[in-house]
């Protein structure tokens, strides 16, 4: 029987393939932590936004040719965020990822960690399969920059920022608004696209929307 003829069979086959790819990433990389230890001051609206970002990130990862293994750290199953994730994300409890109350800094050797934060002096040059990349689970732009950078420094963990300044320029806009702070699913789309293409301009185009006030250098007339 040709595989494509039976939709149920092909769906099951694709699910098994996705599962295999995700489990392979768990053992051989790439790995990504979402640091959810800073959500206790969030409003209900912010928690909903973050739960939506986690859903989109997981959806993108499942479709990727080379998915990341995702670990939600500092995350308790009795937290308001967990409740919100279950409410908003169909099948959240069966997502193929790790959920742990432990902090990302105690889960992995510190020298393998790279905290992605807009305040870092170092531009990310490559995605290293031996490293574990951390994204701070925050949605409030006003605190996001300071908090994640300080946390990484506290643990003497390497930091990096996306190479927006290296490949993009500020675009004139009516609001004169320019921000390098992205939602976690946007950062993920950039990392995932880069892993597939090894092309930063292409990856940044995927995750930095025009509303952020940046465009690729070569698109400036």
Coordinates of N, CA and C in Angstrom, one line a residue:
X1 N 0.8 -1.2 0.0 CA 0.0 0.0 0.0 C 0.9 1.2 0.0
X2 N 0.5 2.2 -0.8 CA 1.3 3.5 -0.9 C 0.9 4.3 0.4
X3 N 2.0 4.8 1.0 CA 1.8 5.4 2.3 C 0.8 6.6 2.2
X4 N 0.9 7.4 1.1 CA 0.1 8.6 1.0 C -1.4 8.3 0.9
X5 N -1.8 7.1 0.5 CA -3.2 6.8 0.3 C -4.0 6.9 1.5
X6 N -3.5 6.4 2.6 CA -4.2 6.3 3.9 C -3.9 7.5 4.8
X7 N -4.8 8.5 4.8 CA -4.4 9.8 5.6 C -4.1 9.4 7.1
X8 N -4.9 8.5 7.6 CA -4.6 8.1 9.0 C -3.2 7.6 9.2
X9 N -2.8 6.7 8.3 CA -1.5 6.1 8.4 C -0.4 7.1 8.3
X10 N -0.6 8.0 7.3 CA 0.4 9.0 7.1 C 0.5 10.0 8.2
X11 N -0.7 10.3 8.8 CA -0.7 11.2 10.0 C 0.1 10.5 11.2
X12 N -0.2 9.3 11.4 CA 0.5 8.5 12.4 C 2.0 8.4 12.2
X13 N 2.3 8.2 10.9 CA 3.7 8.1 10.5 C 4.4 9.4 10.8
X14 N 3.8 10.6 10.4 CA 4.4 11.9 10.6 C 4.5 12.2 12.1
X15 N 3.5 11.8 12.9 CA 3.6 12.0 14.4 C 4.8 11.2 14.9
X16 N 5.0 10.0 14.5 CA 6.1 9.2 15.0 C 7.4 9.8 14.6
X17 N 7.5 10.3 13.3 CA 8.7 10.9 12.8 C 9.0 12.2 13.6
X18 N 8.0 13.0 13.9 CA 8.2 14.2 14.7 C 8.8 13.8 16.1
X19 N 8.2 12.8 16.7 CA 8.6 12.3 18.0 C 10.0 11.9 18.0
X20 N 10.4 11.1 17.0 CA 11.8 10.6 16.8 C 12.8 11.8 16.8
X21 N 12.4 12.8 16.0 CA 13.3 14.0 15.8 C 13.4 14.7 17.1
X22 N 12.3 14.9 17.8 CA 12.4 15.6 19.1 C 13.2 14.9 20.1
X23 N 13.1 13.6 20.2 CA 13.9 12.8 21.1 C 15.3 12.7 20.8
X24 N 15.6 12.8 19.5 CA 17.0 12.9 19.0 C 17.6 14.2 19.5
X25 N 16.9 15.3 19.4 CA 17.4 16.6 19.9 C 17.6 16.5 21.4
X26 N 16.9 15.8 22.1 CA 17.1 15.7 23.6 C 18.5 15.1 23.9
X27 N 18.9 14.2 23.0 CA 20.2 13.5 23.3 C 21.4 14.3 22.6
X28 N 21.1 14.8 21.4 CA 22.3 15.3 20.7 C 22.2 16.8 20.4
X29 N 21.2 17.5 20.9 CA 21.0 18.9 20.7 C 20.3 19.2 19.3
X30 N 19.9 20.4 19.1 CA 20.0 21.6 19.9 C 19.0 21.6 21.1
X31 N 19.4 22.3 22.1 CA 18.5 22.3 23.3 C 18.2 23.8 23.7
X32 N 17.0 24.0 24.2 CA 16.5 25.3 24.5 C 15.7 25.3 25.8
X33 N 16.1 26.2 26.7 CA 15.4 26.3 28.0 C 14.5 27.6 28.0
X34 N 13.3 27.5 28.4 CA 12.5 28.7 28.6 C 12.5 28.9 30.2
X35 N 13.1 29.9 30.6 CA 13.2 30.2 32.1 C 11.9 30.8 32.6
X36 N 11.1 30.1 33.3 CA 9.8 30.5 33.7 C 9.8 30.8 35.2
X37 N 11.0 31.1 35.7 CA 11.1 31.4 37.2 C 10.7 32.8 37.6
X38 N 10.4 33.6 36.6 CA 10.1 35.0 36.9 C 8.7 35.4 36.6
X39 N 7.8 34.5 36.7 CA 6.4 34.8 36.2 C 5.5 35.1 37.4
X40 N 6.0 35.1 38.7 CA 5.1 35.3 39.8 C 4.5 36.7 39.9
X41 N 5.1 37.7 39.3 CA 4.5 39.0 39.4 C 3.6 39.3 38.2
X42 N 3.4 38.4 37.3 CA 2.7 38.7 36.1 C 1.2 38.8 36.3
X43 N 0.6 39.7 35.5 CA -0.9 39.8 35.5 C -1.5 38.6 34.7
X44 N -2.8 38.4 34.8 CA -3.5 37.4 34.1 C -3.3 37.6 32.6
X45 N -3.3 38.8 32.2 CA -3.2 39.1 30.7 C -1.8 38.8 30.2
X46 N -0.8 39.1 31.0 CA 0.6 38.7 30.7 C 0.8 37.2 30.6
X47 N 0.2 36.5 31.6 CA 0.3 35.0 31.6 C -0.3 34.4 30.4
X48 N -1.5 35.0 30.0 CA -2.1 34.5 28.7 C -1.2 34.8 27.5
X49 N -0.6 35.9 27.5 CA 0.3 36.2 26.3 C 1.5 35.2 26.3
X50 N 2.0 35.0 27.5 CA 3.2 34.0 27.5 C 2.7 32.6 27.2
X51 N 1.6 32.2 27.7 CA 1.1 30.8 27.3 C 0.8 30.7 25.8
X52 N 0.4 31.8 25.2 CA 0.2 31.8 23.7 C 1.5 31.7 23.0
X53 N 2.5 32.4 23.5 CA 3.9 32.3 22.9 C 4.5 30.9 23.0
X54 N 4.3 30.3 24.2 CA 4.7 28.9 24.4 C 4.1 28.0 23.3
X55 N 2.8 28.2 23.1 CA 2.0 27.4 22.2 C 2.6 27.5 20.8
X56 N 2.8 28.8 20.4 CA 3.3 29.1 19.0 C 4.7 28.5 18.8
X57 N 5.6 28.7 19.9 CA 6.9 28.2 19.8 C 6.9 26.6 19.7
X58 N 6.1 26.0 20.4 CA 6.0 24.5 20.3 C 5.5 24.1 19.0
X59 N 4.5 24.8 18.4 CA 4.0 24.5 17.1 C 5.1 24.6 16.0
X60 N 5.8 25.7 16.1 CA 6.9 25.9 15.1 C 8.0 24.8 15.2
X61 N 8.3 24.4 16.5 CA 9.3 23.4 16.7 C 9.0 22.1 16.1
X62 N 7.7 21.7 16.3 CA 7.2 20.4 15.8 C 7.4 20.3 14.3
X63 N 7.2 21.5 13.6 CA 7.3 21.5 12.1 C 8.7 21.6 11.6
X64 N 9.7 21.9 12.5 CA 11.0 22.1 12.0 C 11.7 20.8 11.6
X65 N 12.6 21.0 10.5 CA 13.3 19.8 10.1 C 14.3 19.4 11.2
X66 N 14.8 20.4 11.9 CA 15.8 20.1 12.9 C 15.3 20.7 14.2
X67 N 14.4 20.0 14.9 CA 13.8 20.7 16.1 C 14.8 20.8 17.3
X68 N 14.4 21.7 18.2 CA 15.2 21.8 19.5 C 14.5 20.9 20.5
X69 N 15.2 20.4 21.5 CA 14.6 19.8 22.7 C 14.3 21.0 23.6
X70 N 13.0 21.1 24.0 CA 12.6 22.2 24.8 C 12.4 21.8 26.3
X71 N 12.9 22.7 27.2 CA 12.8 22.4 28.6 C 12.2 23.7 29.2
X72 N 11.0 23.5 29.9 CA 10.4 24.6 30.6 C 10.9 24.5 32.0
X73 N 11.7 25.5 32.5 CA 12.3 25.4 33.8 C 11.7 26.4 34.8
X74 N 11.9 26.1 36.1 CA 11.3 27.0 37.1 C 9.8 27.0 36.9
X75 N 9.2 25.9 36.6 CA 7.8 25.8 36.2 C 7.1 24.8 37.1
X76 N 6.1 25.2 37.9 CA 5.4 24.3 38.7 C 4.0 24.1 38.2
X77 N 3.5 22.8 38.4 CA 2.2 22.4 37.8 C 1.1 23.0 38.6
X78 N 1.3 23.7 39.7 CA 0.2 24.3 40.4 C 0.3 25.8 40.3
X79 N 1.1 26.3 39.3 CA 1.2 27.8 39.1 C 0.1 28.3 38.2
X80 N -0.3 29.6 38.3 CA -1.3 30.2 37.4 C -0.8 30.0 35.9
X81 N 0.5 30.1 35.6 CA 0.9 30.0 34.2 C 0.6 28.6 33.7
X82 N 0.8 27.6 34.5 CA 0.5 26.2 34.1 C -1.0 26.0 33.8
X83 N -1.8 26.6 34.6 CA -3.3 26.5 34.4 C -3.6 27.2 33.1
X84 N -3.0 28.3 32.8 CA -3.2 29.1 31.6 C -2.8 28.3 30.4
X85 N -1.6 27.7 30.5 CA -1.1 26.9 29.4 C -2.1 25.7 29.1
X86 N -2.6 25.1 30.1 CA -3.5 24.0 29.9 C -4.8 24.5 29.3
X87 N -5.3 25.6 29.7 CA -6.5 26.2 29.2 C -6.4 26.6 27.8
X88 N -5.2 27.2 27.4 CA -5.1 27.8 26.1 C -4.5 26.8 25.0
X89 N -3.8 25.8 25.5 CA -3.1 24.9 24.6 C -3.7 23.5 24.6
X90 N -4.4 23.1 23.6 CA -5.0 21.8 23.5 C -3.9 20.7 23.6
X91 N -4.1 19.8 24.5 CA -3.1 18.7 24.6 C -1.8 19.1 25.3
X92 N -1.8 20.3 26.0 CA -0.5 20.7 26.6 C 0.2 19.7 27.5
X93 N -0.6 18.9 28.2 CA -0.1 17.9 29.1 C 0.7 16.8 28.4
X94 N 0.4 16.7 27.0 CA 1.1 15.6 26.3 C 2.2 16.2 25.4
X95 N 2.5 17.5 25.5 CA 3.6 18.1 24.7 C 4.9 17.3 25.0
X96 N 5.7 17.1 23.9 CA 7.0 16.4 24.0 C 8.0 17.4 24.4
X97 N 8.1 17.6 25.7 CA 9.2 18.5 26.3 C 9.3 18.2 27.7
X98 N 10.3 18.8 28.3 CA 10.6 18.6 29.8 C 10.0 19.8 30.6
X99 N 9.3 19.5 31.6 CA 8.8 20.5 32.6 C 9.4 20.2 33.9
X100 N 10.0 21.2 34.5 CA 10.7 21.0 35.8 C 10.6 22.2 36.7
X101 N 10.5 22.0 38.0 CA 10.5 23.1 38.9 C 11.9 23.6 39.1
X102 N 12.9 22.8 38.7 CA 14.3 23.2 38.9 C 14.6 24.4 38.0
X103 N 15.6 25.2 38.5 CA 16.1 26.3 37.7 C 17.0 25.8 36.6
X104 N 17.1 26.5 35.5 CA 18.0 26.1 34.4 C 19.4 26.1 34.9
X105 N 19.8 26.9 35.9 CA 21.2 27.0 36.3 C 21.6 25.7 37.1
X106 N 20.7 25.0 37.6 CA 21.0 23.8 38.4 C 20.9 22.5 37.5
X107 N 20.3 22.7 36.4 CA 20.0 21.5 35.6 C 21.2 21.1 34.7
X108 N 21.9 22.1 34.2 CA 23.0 21.9 33.2 C 24.3 22.5 33.8
X109 N 25.4 21.9 33.3 CA 26.7 22.6 33.7 C 26.7 24.0 33.2
X110 N 27.1 24.9 34.1 CA 27.0 26.4 33.8 C 27.8 26.7 32.5
X111 N 28.9 26.0 32.2 CA 29.7 26.4 31.0 C 29.0 26.0 29.7
X112 N 27.9 25.2 29.8 CA 27.2 24.9 28.5 C 26.0 25.9 28.3
X113 N 25.8 26.8 29.2 CA 24.6 27.7 29.1 C 24.9 29.0 28.4
X114 N 24.0 29.4 27.5 CA 24.1 30.7 26.9 C 22.7 31.4 27.1
X115 N 22.7 32.5 27.9 CA 21.4 33.2 28.1 C 21.2 34.3 27.0
X116 N 20.2 34.2 26.3 CA 19.9 35.1 25.2 C 19.2 36.3 25.8
X117 N 19.9 37.5 25.8 CA 19.3 38.7 26.4 C 19.8 39.9 25.5
X118 N 18.8 40.8 25.3 CA 19.2 42.0 24.4 C 20.3 42.9 25.0
X119 N 20.6 42.8 26.3 CA 21.6 43.6 26.9 C 23.0 43.1 26.7
X120 N 23.2 41.9 26.2 CA 24.5 41.3 26.1 C 25.4 42.1 25.1
X121 N 26.7 42.1 25.4 CA 27.7 42.8 24.5 C 28.0 41.9 23.3
X122 N 27.7 40.6 23.5 CA 28.2 39.6 22.5 C 27.0 39.2 21.5
X123 N 27.3 39.4 20.2 CA 26.3 38.9 19.2 C 26.4 37.4 19.1
X124 N 25.3 36.8 19.0 CA 25.3 35.3 18.7 C 25.8 35.1 17.3
X125 N 26.9 34.2 17.2 CA 27.5 34.0 15.9 C 27.0 32.7 15.2
X126 N 26.7 31.7 16.1 CA 26.3 30.4 15.6 C 25.4 29.7 16.6
X127 N 24.7 28.7 16.2 CA 24.0 27.9 17.1 C 24.8 26.6 17.3
X128 N 25.3 26.4 18.6 CA 26.2 25.3 18.9 C 25.3 24.2 19.5
X129 N 25.4 23.0 18.9 CA 24.6 21.9 19.4 C 25.0 21.4 20.8
X130 N 26.2 21.8 21.3 CA 26.7 21.4 22.6 C 26.3 22.4 23.7
X131 N 25.7 23.5 23.3 CA 25.2 24.5 24.2 C 23.7 24.4 24.5
X132 N 23.3 24.9 25.6 CA 21.9 25.0 26.0 C 21.5 26.5 26.0
X133 N 20.6 26.9 25.1 CA 20.2 28.3 25.0 C 19.0 28.6 25.9
X134 N 19.1 29.7 26.6 CA 18.0 30.1 27.5 C 17.3 31.3 27.1
X135 N 16.0 31.3 27.1 CA 15.2 32.4 26.8 C 14.4 32.8 28.1
X136 N 14.4 34.0 28.5 CA 13.6 34.4 29.7 C 12.1 34.5 29.4
X137 N 11.3 33.8 30.2 CA 9.9 33.9 29.9 C 9.2 35.1 30.5
X138 N 9.4 36.2 29.9 CA 8.9 37.5 30.3 C 8.2 38.2 29.1
X139 N 7.1 38.9 29.4 CA 6.5 39.6 28.3 C 6.5 41.2 28.5
X140 N 6.9 41.6 29.7 CA 6.9 43.1 29.9 C 8.3 43.6 29.4
X141 N 8.2 44.4 28.3 CA 9.5 44.9 27.7 C 10.3 45.8 28.7
X142 N 9.6 46.5 29.6 CA 10.3 47.5 30.4 C 11.2 46.8 31.4
X143 N 10.9 45.5 31.8 CA 11.8 44.8 32.8 C 12.6 43.7 32.1
X144 N 12.2 43.3 30.9 CA 12.8 42.1 30.3 C 14.3 42.2 30.2
X145 N 14.7 43.4 29.7 CA 16.1 43.6 29.4 C 17.0 43.4 30.7
X146 N 16.6 44.2 31.7 CA 17.5 44.3 32.9 C 17.5 42.9 33.6
X147 N 16.3 42.3 33.7 CA 16.2 41.1 34.6 C 17.0 39.9 34.0
X148 N 16.8 39.6 32.8 CA 17.5 38.5 32.2 C 19.0 38.6 32.2
X149 N 19.5 39.8 31.9 CA 20.9 40.0 31.9 C 21.5 39.9 33.3
X150 N 20.8 40.5 34.3 CA 21.3 40.4 35.7 C 21.3 39.0 36.2
X151 N 20.3 38.3 35.8 CA 20.2 36.9 36.3 C 21.4 36.0 35.7
X152 N 21.7 36.2 34.4 CA 22.8 35.5 33.8 C 24.1 35.9 34.5
X153 N 24.3 37.2 34.8 CA 25.5 37.7 35.4 C 25.7 37.1 36.8
X154 N 24.6 37.0 37.5 CA 24.6 36.5 38.9 C 25.2 35.1 38.9
X155 N 24.9 34.3 37.9 CA 25.4 32.9 37.8 C 26.7 32.8 37.0
X156 N 27.2 33.9 36.5 CA 28.4 33.9 35.7 C 28.2 33.0 34.4
X157 N 27.1 33.2 33.8 CA 26.7 32.4 32.6 C 26.9 33.3 31.4
X158 N 27.4 32.7 30.3 CA 27.6 33.4 29.1 C 26.3 34.0 28.6
X159 N 26.4 35.2 28.0 CA 25.2 35.8 27.4 C 25.4 36.1 25.9
X160 N 24.4 36.2 25.2 CA 24.5 36.6 23.8 C 23.2 37.3 23.4
X161 N 23.3 38.2 22.4 CA 22.1 38.8 21.9 C 22.0 38.4 20.4
X162 N 20.8 38.5 19.8 CA 20.7 38.2 18.4 C 21.4 39.2 17.6
X163 N 22.0 38.9 16.5 CA 22.8 39.9 15.8 C 22.0 40.9 14.9
X164 N 21.0 41.5 15.6 CA 20.1 42.5 14.9 C 21.0 43.7 14.5
X165 N 21.8 44.2 15.4 CA 22.6 45.4 15.0 C 23.6 45.1 13.9
X166 N 24.0 43.9 13.8 CA 25.0 43.5 12.7 C 24.4 43.4 11.3
X167 N 23.1 43.0 11.3 CA 22.5 42.7 10.0 C 21.3 43.6 9.6
X168 N 20.9 44.4 10.6 CA 19.7 45.2 10.4 C 20.0 46.7 10.7
X169 N 19.1 47.6 10.2 CA 19.3 49.0 10.5 C 17.9 49.5 10.9
X170 N 18.0 50.6 11.7 CA 16.7 51.2 12.1 C 16.0 51.8 10.9
X171 N 14.7 51.6 10.9 CA 13.9 52.1 9.8 C 13.1 53.3 10.3
X172 N 13.0 54.4 9.6 CA 12.2 55.5 10.0 C 10.8 55.1 10.1
X173 N 10.1 55.4 11.2 CA 8.7 55.1 11.3 C 8.0 56.2 12.1
X174 N 6.7 56.3 11.9 CA 6.0 57.4 12.5 C 6.1 57.5 14.0
X175 N 6.2 56.4 14.7 CA 6.3 56.4 16.1 C 7.7 56.6 16.6
X176 N 8.7 56.6 15.7 CA 10.1 56.6 16.1 C 10.3 55.5 17.1
X177 N 9.8 54.3 16.9 CA 9.9 53.2 17.8 C 10.8 52.1 17.2
X178 N 11.8 51.8 18.1 CA 12.8 50.7 17.7 C 13.0 49.8 18.9
X179 N 12.8 48.5 18.7 CA 13.0 47.6 19.8 C 13.6 46.3 19.4
X180 N 14.6 45.9 20.2 CA 15.3 44.6 19.9 C 14.7 43.5 20.8
X181 N 13.7 43.8 21.5 CA 13.1 42.8 22.4 C 11.9 42.1 21.7
X182 N 12.1 40.8 21.6 CA 11.1 40.0 20.8 C 10.4 39.0 21.8
X183 N 9.3 38.5 21.3 CA 8.6 37.5 22.1 C 9.4 36.2 21.9
X184 N 9.2 35.3 22.9 CA 10.0 34.1 22.9 C 9.8 33.2 21.6
X185 N 8.6 33.2 21.1 CA 8.4 32.5 19.8 C 9.0 33.1 18.6
X186 N 9.2 34.5 18.7 CA 9.9 35.1 17.6 C 11.4 34.8 17.6
X187 N 11.9 34.8 18.8 CA 13.4 34.5 19.0 C 13.6 33.1 18.5
X188 N 12.6 32.2 18.9 CA 12.8 30.8 18.5 C 12.7 30.6 17.0
X189 N 11.8 31.4 16.3 CA 11.8 31.2 14.9 C 13.1 31.7 14.2
X190 N 13.7 32.6 14.8 CA 15.0 33.1 14.3 C 16.1 32.0 14.5
X191 N 16.2 31.4 15.7 CA 17.1 30.4 16.0 C 16.9 29.2 15.1
X192 N 15.6 28.8 14.9 CA 15.3 27.6 14.2 C 15.6 27.8 12.7
X193 N 15.3 29.0 12.2 CA 15.6 29.3 10.7 C 17.1 29.3 10.5
X194 N 17.8 29.9 11.5 CA 19.3 30.0 11.3 C 19.9 28.6 11.3
X195 N 19.4 27.7 12.2 CA 19.9 26.3 12.2 C 19.7 25.6 10.9
X196 N 18.5 25.9 10.2 CA 18.2 25.3 8.9 C 19.0 25.9 7.8
X197 N 19.2 27.2 7.8 CA 19.8 27.9 6.6 C 21.2 28.4 6.8
X198 N 21.7 28.6 8.1 CA 23.0 29.2 8.4 C 23.1 30.5 7.8
X199 N 22.0 31.3 7.7 CA 21.9 32.6 7.1 C 21.2 33.5 8.1
X200 N 22.0 34.4 8.7 CA 21.4 35.3 9.7 C 20.4 36.3 9.1
X201 N 20.6 36.9 7.9 CA 19.6 37.8 7.4 C 18.3 37.1 7.2
X202 N 18.3 35.9 6.6 CA 17.1 35.2 6.4 C 16.4 34.9 7.7
X203 N 17.2 34.5 8.7 CA 16.6 34.1 10.0 C 16.0 35.3 10.7
X204 N 16.7 36.4 10.7 CA 16.2 37.7 11.3 C 14.9 38.2 10.7
X205 N 14.9 38.0 9.3 CA 13.7 38.5 8.6 C 12.5 37.7 9.1
X206 N 12.7 36.4 9.4 CA 11.6 35.6 9.9 C 11.0 36.0 11.2
X207 N 11.9 36.5 12.1 CA 11.4 36.8 13.5 C 11.2 38.2 13.8
X208 N 11.9 39.1 13.2 CA 11.8 40.6 13.5 C 10.8 41.2 12.6
X209 N 9.6 41.5 13.1 CA 8.5 42.0 12.3 C 8.8 43.5 12.1
X210 N 8.2 44.1 11.0 CA 8.5 45.5 10.7 C 8.1 46.4 11.8
X211 N 7.1 46.0 12.6 CA 6.7 46.8 13.7 C 7.7 47.1 14.8
X212 N 8.8 46.3 14.7 CA 9.9 46.5 15.7 C 10.8 47.7 15.2
X213 N 10.6 48.2 14.0 CA 11.4 49.3 13.6 C 12.7 49.0 13.0
X214 N 13.0 47.8 12.6 CA 14.3 47.4 12.0 C 14.0 46.7 10.6
X215 N 14.9 47.0 9.7 CA 14.9 46.2 8.4 C 16.3 45.8 8.1
X216 N 16.4 44.8 7.2 CA 17.7 44.3 6.8 C 18.5 45.3 6.1
X217 N 19.8 45.4 6.3 CA 20.6 46.4 5.7 C 20.5 46.5 4.2
X218 N 20.4 45.3 3.5 CA 20.4 45.3 2.0 C 19.1 45.7 1.5
X219 N 18.0 45.9 2.4 CA 16.8 46.3 1.8 C 16.6 47.8 1.9
X220 N 17.7 48.5 2.4 CA 17.6 50.0 2.4 C 18.0 50.5 1.0
X221 N 17.1 51.3 0.5 CA 17.4 51.8 -0.9 C 18.5 52.8 -0.8

